[in-house]
Tab-separated table of C-alpha atoms in Angstrom:
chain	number	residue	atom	x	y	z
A	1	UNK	CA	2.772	-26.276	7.310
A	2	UNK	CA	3.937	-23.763	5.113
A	3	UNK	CA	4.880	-20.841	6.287
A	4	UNK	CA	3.740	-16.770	5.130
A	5	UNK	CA	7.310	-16.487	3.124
A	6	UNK	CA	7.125	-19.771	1.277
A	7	UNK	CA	3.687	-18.660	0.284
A	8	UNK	CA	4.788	-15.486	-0.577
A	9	UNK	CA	7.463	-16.716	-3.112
A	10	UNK	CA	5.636	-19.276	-4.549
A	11	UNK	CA	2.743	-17.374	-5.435
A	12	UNK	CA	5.204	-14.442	-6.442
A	13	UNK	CA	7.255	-17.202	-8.814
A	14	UNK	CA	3.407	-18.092	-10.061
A	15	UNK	CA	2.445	-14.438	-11.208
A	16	UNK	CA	6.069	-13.196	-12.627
A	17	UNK	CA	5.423	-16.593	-15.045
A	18	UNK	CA	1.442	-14.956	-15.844
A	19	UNK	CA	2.557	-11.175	-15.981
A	20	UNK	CA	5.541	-12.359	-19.034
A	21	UNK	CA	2.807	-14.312	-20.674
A	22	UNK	CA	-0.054	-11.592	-20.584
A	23	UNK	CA	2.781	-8.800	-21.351
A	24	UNK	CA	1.301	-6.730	-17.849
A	25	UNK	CA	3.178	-3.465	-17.878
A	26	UNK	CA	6.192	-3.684	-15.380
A	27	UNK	CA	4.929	-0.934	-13.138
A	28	UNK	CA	1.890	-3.129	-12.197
A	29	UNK	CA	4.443	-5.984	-11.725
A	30	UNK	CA	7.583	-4.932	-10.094
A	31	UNK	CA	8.491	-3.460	-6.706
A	32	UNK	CA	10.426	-0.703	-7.561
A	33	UNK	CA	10.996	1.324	-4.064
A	34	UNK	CA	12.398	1.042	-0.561
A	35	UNK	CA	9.357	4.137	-0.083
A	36	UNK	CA	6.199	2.262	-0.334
A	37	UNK	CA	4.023	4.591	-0.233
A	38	UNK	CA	4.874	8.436	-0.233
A	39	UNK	CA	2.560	11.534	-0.053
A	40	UNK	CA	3.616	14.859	-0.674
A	41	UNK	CA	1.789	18.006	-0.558
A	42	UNK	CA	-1.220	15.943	-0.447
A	43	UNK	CA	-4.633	17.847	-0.289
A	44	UNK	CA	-8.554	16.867	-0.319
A	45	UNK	CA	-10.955	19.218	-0.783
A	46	UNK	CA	-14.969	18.121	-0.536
A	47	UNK	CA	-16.700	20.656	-2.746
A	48	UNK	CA	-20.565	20.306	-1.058
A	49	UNK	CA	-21.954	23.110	-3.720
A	50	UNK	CA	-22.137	26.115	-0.865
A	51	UNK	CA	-18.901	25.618	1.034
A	52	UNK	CA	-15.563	23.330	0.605
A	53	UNK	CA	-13.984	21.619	2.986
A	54	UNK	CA	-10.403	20.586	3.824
A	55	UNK	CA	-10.290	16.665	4.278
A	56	UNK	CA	-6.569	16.855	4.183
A	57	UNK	CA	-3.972	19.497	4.870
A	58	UNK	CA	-0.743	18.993	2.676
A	59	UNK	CA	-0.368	15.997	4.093
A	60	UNK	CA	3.951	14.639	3.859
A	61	UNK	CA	4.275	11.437	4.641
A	62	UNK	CA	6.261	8.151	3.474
A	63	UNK	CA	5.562	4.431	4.731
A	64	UNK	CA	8.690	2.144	4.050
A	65	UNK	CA	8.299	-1.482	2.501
A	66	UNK	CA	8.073	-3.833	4.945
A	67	UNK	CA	6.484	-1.455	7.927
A	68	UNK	CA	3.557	-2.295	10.333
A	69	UNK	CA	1.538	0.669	10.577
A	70	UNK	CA	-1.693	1.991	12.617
A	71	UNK	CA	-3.446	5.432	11.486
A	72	UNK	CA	-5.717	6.385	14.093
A	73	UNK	CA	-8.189	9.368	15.206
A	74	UNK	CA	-11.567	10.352	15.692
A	75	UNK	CA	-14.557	11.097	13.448
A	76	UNK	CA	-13.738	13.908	11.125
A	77	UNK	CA	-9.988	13.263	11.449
A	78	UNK	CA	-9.262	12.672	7.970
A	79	UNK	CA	-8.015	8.861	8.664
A	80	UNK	CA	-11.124	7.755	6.308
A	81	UNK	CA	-10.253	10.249	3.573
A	82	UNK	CA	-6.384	8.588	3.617
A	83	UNK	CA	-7.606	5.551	3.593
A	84	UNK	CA	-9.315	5.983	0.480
A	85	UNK	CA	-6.678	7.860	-1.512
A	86	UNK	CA	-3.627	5.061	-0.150
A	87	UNK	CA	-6.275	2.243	-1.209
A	88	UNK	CA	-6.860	4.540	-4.826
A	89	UNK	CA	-10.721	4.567	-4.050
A	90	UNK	CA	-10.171	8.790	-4.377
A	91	UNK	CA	-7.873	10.858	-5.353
A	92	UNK	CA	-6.139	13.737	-4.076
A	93	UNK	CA	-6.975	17.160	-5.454
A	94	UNK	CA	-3.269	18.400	-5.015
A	95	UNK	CA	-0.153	16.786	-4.493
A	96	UNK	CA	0.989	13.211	-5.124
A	97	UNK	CA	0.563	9.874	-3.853
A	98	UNK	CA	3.487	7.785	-4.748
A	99	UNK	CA	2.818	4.002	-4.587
A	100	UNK	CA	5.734	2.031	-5.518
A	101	UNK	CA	7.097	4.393	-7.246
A	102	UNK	CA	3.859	5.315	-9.166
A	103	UNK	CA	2.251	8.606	-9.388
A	104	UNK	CA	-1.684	7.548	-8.912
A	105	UNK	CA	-2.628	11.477	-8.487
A	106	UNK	CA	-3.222	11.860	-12.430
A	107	UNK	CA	-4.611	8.240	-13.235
A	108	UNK	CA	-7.520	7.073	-15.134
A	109	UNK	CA	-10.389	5.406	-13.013
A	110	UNK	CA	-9.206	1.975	-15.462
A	111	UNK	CA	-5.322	2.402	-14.291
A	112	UNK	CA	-6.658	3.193	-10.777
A	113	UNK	CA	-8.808	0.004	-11.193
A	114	UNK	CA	-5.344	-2.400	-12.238
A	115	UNK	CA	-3.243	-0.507	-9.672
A	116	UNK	CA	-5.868	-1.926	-7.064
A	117	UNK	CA	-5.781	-5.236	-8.167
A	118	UNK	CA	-2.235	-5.716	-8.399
A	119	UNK	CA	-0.362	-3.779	-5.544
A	120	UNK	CA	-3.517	-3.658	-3.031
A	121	UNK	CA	-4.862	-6.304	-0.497
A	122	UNK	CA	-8.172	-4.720	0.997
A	123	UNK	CA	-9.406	-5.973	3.965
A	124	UNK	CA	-12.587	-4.372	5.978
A	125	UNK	CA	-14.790	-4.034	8.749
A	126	UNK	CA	-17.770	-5.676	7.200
A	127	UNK	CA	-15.267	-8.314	5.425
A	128	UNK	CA	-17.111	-7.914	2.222
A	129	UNK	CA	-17.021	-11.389	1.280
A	130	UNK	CA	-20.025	-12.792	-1.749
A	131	UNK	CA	-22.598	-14.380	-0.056
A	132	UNK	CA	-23.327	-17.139	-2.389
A	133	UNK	CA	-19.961	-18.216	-3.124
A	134	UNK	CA	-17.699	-20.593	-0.858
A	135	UNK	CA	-14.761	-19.469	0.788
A	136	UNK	CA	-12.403	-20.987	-1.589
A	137	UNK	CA	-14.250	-18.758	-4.906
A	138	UNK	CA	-13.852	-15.376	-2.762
A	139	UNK	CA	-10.012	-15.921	-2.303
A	140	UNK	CA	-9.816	-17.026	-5.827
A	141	UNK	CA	-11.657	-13.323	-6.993
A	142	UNK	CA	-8.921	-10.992	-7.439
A	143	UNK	CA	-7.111	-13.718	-9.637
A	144	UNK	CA	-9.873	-14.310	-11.799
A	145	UNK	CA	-9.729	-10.178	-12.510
A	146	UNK	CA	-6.046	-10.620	-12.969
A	147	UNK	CA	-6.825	-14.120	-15.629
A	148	UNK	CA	-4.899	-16.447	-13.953
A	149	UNK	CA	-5.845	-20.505	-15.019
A	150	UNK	CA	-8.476	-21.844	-13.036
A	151	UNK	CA	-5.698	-24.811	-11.768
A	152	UNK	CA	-3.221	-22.115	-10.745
A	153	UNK	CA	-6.375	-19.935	-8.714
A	154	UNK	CA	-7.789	-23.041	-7.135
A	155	UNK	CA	-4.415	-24.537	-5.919
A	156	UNK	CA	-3.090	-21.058	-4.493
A	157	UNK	CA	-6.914	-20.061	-2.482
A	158	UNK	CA	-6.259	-23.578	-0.946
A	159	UNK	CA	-2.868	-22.618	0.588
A	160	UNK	CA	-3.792	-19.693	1.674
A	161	UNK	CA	-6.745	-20.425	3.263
A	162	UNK	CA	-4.749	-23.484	4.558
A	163	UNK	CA	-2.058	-21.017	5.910
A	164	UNK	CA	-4.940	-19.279	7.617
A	165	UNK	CA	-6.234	-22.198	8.898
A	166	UNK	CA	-9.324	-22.765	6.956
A	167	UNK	CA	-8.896	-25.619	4.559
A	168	UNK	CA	-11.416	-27.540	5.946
A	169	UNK	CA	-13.723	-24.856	5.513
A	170	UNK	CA	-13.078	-24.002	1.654
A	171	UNK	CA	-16.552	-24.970	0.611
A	172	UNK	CA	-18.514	-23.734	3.432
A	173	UNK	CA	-20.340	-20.095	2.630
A	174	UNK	CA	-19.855	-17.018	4.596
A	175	UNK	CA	-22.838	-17.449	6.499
A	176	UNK	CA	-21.488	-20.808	7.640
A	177	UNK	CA	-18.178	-19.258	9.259
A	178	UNK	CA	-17.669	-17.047	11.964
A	179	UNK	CA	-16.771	-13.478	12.073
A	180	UNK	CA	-13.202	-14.073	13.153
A	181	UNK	CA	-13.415	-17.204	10.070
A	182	UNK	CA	-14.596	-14.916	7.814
A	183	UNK	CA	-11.845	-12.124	8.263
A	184	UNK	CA	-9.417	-14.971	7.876
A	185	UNK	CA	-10.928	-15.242	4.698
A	186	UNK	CA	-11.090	-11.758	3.378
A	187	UNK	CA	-7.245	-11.603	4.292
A	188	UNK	CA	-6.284	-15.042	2.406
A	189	UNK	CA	-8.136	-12.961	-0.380
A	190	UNK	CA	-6.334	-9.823	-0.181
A	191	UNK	CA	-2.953	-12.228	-0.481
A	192	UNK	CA	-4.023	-13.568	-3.544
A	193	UNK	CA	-2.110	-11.731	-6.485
A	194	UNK	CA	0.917	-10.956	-3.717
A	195	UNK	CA	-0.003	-7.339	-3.875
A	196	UNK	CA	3.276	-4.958	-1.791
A	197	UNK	CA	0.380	-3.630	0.326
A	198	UNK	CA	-1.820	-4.618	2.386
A	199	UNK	CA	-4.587	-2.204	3.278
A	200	UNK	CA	-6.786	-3.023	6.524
A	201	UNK	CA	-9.978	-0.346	7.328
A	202	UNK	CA	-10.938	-1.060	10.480
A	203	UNK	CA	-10.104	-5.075	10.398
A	204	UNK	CA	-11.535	-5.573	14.139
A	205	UNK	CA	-14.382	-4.089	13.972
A	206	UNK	CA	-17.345	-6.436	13.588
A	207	UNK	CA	-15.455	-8.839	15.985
A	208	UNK	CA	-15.020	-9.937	19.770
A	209	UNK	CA	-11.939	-9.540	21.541
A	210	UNK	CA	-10.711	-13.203	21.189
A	211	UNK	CA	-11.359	-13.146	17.385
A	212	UNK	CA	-9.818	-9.653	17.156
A	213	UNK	CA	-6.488	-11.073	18.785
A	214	UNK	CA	-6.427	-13.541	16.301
A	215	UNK	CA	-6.697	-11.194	13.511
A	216	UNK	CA	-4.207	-9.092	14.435
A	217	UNK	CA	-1.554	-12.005	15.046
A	218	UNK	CA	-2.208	-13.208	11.745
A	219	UNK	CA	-1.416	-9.680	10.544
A	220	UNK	CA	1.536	-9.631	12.838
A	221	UNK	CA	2.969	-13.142	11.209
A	222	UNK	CA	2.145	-11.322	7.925
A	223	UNK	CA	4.689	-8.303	8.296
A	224	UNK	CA	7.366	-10.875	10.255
A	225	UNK	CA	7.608	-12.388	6.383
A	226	UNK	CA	8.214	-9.016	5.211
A	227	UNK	CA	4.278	-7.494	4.131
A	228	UNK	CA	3.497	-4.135	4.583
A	229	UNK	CA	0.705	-3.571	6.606
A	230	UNK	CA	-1.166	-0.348	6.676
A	231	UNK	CA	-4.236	-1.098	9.531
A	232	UNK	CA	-6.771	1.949	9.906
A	233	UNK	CA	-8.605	2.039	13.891
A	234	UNK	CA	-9.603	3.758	16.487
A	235	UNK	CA	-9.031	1.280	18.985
A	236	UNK	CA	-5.523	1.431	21.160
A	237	UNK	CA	-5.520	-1.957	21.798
A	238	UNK	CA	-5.255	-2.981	18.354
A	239	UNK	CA	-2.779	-0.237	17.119
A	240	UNK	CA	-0.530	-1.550	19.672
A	241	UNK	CA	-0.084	-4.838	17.796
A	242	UNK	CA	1.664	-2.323	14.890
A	243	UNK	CA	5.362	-0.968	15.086
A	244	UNK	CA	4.344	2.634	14.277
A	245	UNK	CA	1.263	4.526	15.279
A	246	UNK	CA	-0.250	7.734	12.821
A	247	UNK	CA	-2.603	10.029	14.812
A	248	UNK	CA	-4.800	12.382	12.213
A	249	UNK	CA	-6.511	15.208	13.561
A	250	UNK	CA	-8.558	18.119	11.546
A	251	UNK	CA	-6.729	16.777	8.476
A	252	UNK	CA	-3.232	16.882	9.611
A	253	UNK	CA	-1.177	14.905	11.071
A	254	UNK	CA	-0.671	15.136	14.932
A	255	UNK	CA	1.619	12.983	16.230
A	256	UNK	CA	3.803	9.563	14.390
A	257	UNK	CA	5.315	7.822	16.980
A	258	UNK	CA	6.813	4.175	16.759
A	259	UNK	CA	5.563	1.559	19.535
A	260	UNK	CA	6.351	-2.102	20.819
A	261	UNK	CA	3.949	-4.593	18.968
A	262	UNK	CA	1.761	-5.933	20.662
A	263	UNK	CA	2.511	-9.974	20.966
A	264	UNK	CA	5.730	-9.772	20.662
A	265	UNK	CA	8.172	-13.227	22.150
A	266	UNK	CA	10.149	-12.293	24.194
A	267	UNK	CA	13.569	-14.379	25.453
């Protein structure tokens, strides 16, 4: 079986061939910086009409390529309103987020749109999968916004969801798979156009503790290939899986500590 890397490179081969043909501007297609992602000054302010409110507090932080990181808190931390501007779902309303090397902060909702599809792997809670198509036509989804050939789509969803060990189920629908199948799925998808980063809200959420395990190990053989892995919760046991945990409180950040990963060998 092939493994993550081999994956990796072939399907990173597969797109440098479509991005030349399709003339893709080289920020959406190269990996520019050793500082993934890196936020400085960042602010959010919700404006509710009567009152505004700080979601973020000049927030200075940088994520290296290649790092396994949790961001935890509670309700109200802020961790949500990261989440969103890291997977360029919001924006800030001062400072800069730096994504490879791009400046997001001042981007149309169109550039926002491309810089989602090309250097960010979402995976969520609710796994946001489309009901009425088979496992094998979600993974192929972000490729068929990015106009790749139907051949080259169909034959890279199939190793992925083979490396995620879910080839037999390619045709099935998401209401034929479990929850812990389905997640597999969403995260074969979120591989599909090789994006740098790989964005998880709250991955384990919807799922039992076996399946949960399983997720995270398949996230954990993810960053040994060399993935960054950004993985929003509030739950210990599955920030402990990560190599570096960020605790948010009142819009700040409180503590960024590094940790042993959970499931690590040992000799």
């Amino acid at each position: 079986m092939a493994n993550w890397k081999q994956i990796m490179l072939r399907g990173a081969k597969l797109k440098s061939r479509i991005f030349r043909s399709r003339k893709i501007p080289s920020y959406l297609t190269e990996n520019v910086t050793e500082d993934l992602i890196v936020l400085k000054n960042l602010v959010k302010v919700y404006d509710t009409g009567s009152i505004k409110v700080l979601g973020l507090k000049k927030i200075n932080l940088t994520i290296k390529r290649g790092e396994f990181v949790a961001i935890m808190g509670k309700s109200g931390s802020g961790k949500s309103t990261l989440m969103n501007i890291l997977g360029c779902l919001d924006r800030p309303s001062l400072g800069h987020y730096y994504l490879d090397g791009i400046d997001t902060a001042s981007m149309s909702p169109n550039e926002l749109s491309e810089i989602r599809n090309y250097k960010i792997g979402f995976v969520f809670q609710s796994f946001n999968l489309i009901s009425r198509t088979s496992a094998l036509k979600n993974v192929e989804l972000p490729m068929t916004y990015a106009r790749r050939g139907k051949k080259e789509r169909r034959e890279r969803a199939m190793e992925l969801l083979k490396r995620v060990g879910l080839e037999s189920r390619a045709d099935h629908m998401p209401n034929e798979l479990s929850g812990g199948q389905r997640q597999r799925v969403a995260i074969a998808r979120a591989l599909a156009n090789e994006p740098p980063l790989i964005l998880a809200d709250e991955p384990t959420g919807n799922l039992d503790t076996a399946a949960s395990e399983e997720i995270m190990q398949l996230f954990s053989d993810l960053h040994k290939e060399g993935a960054t892995v950004v993985v929003v919760t509030h739950e210990e046991n599955i920030a402990a899986f990560t190599d570096r945990i960020i605790r948010f409180q009142d819009g700040v950040v409180l503590e960024d500590t590094k940790t042993e990963k959970k499931g690590e060998e040992t000799c």
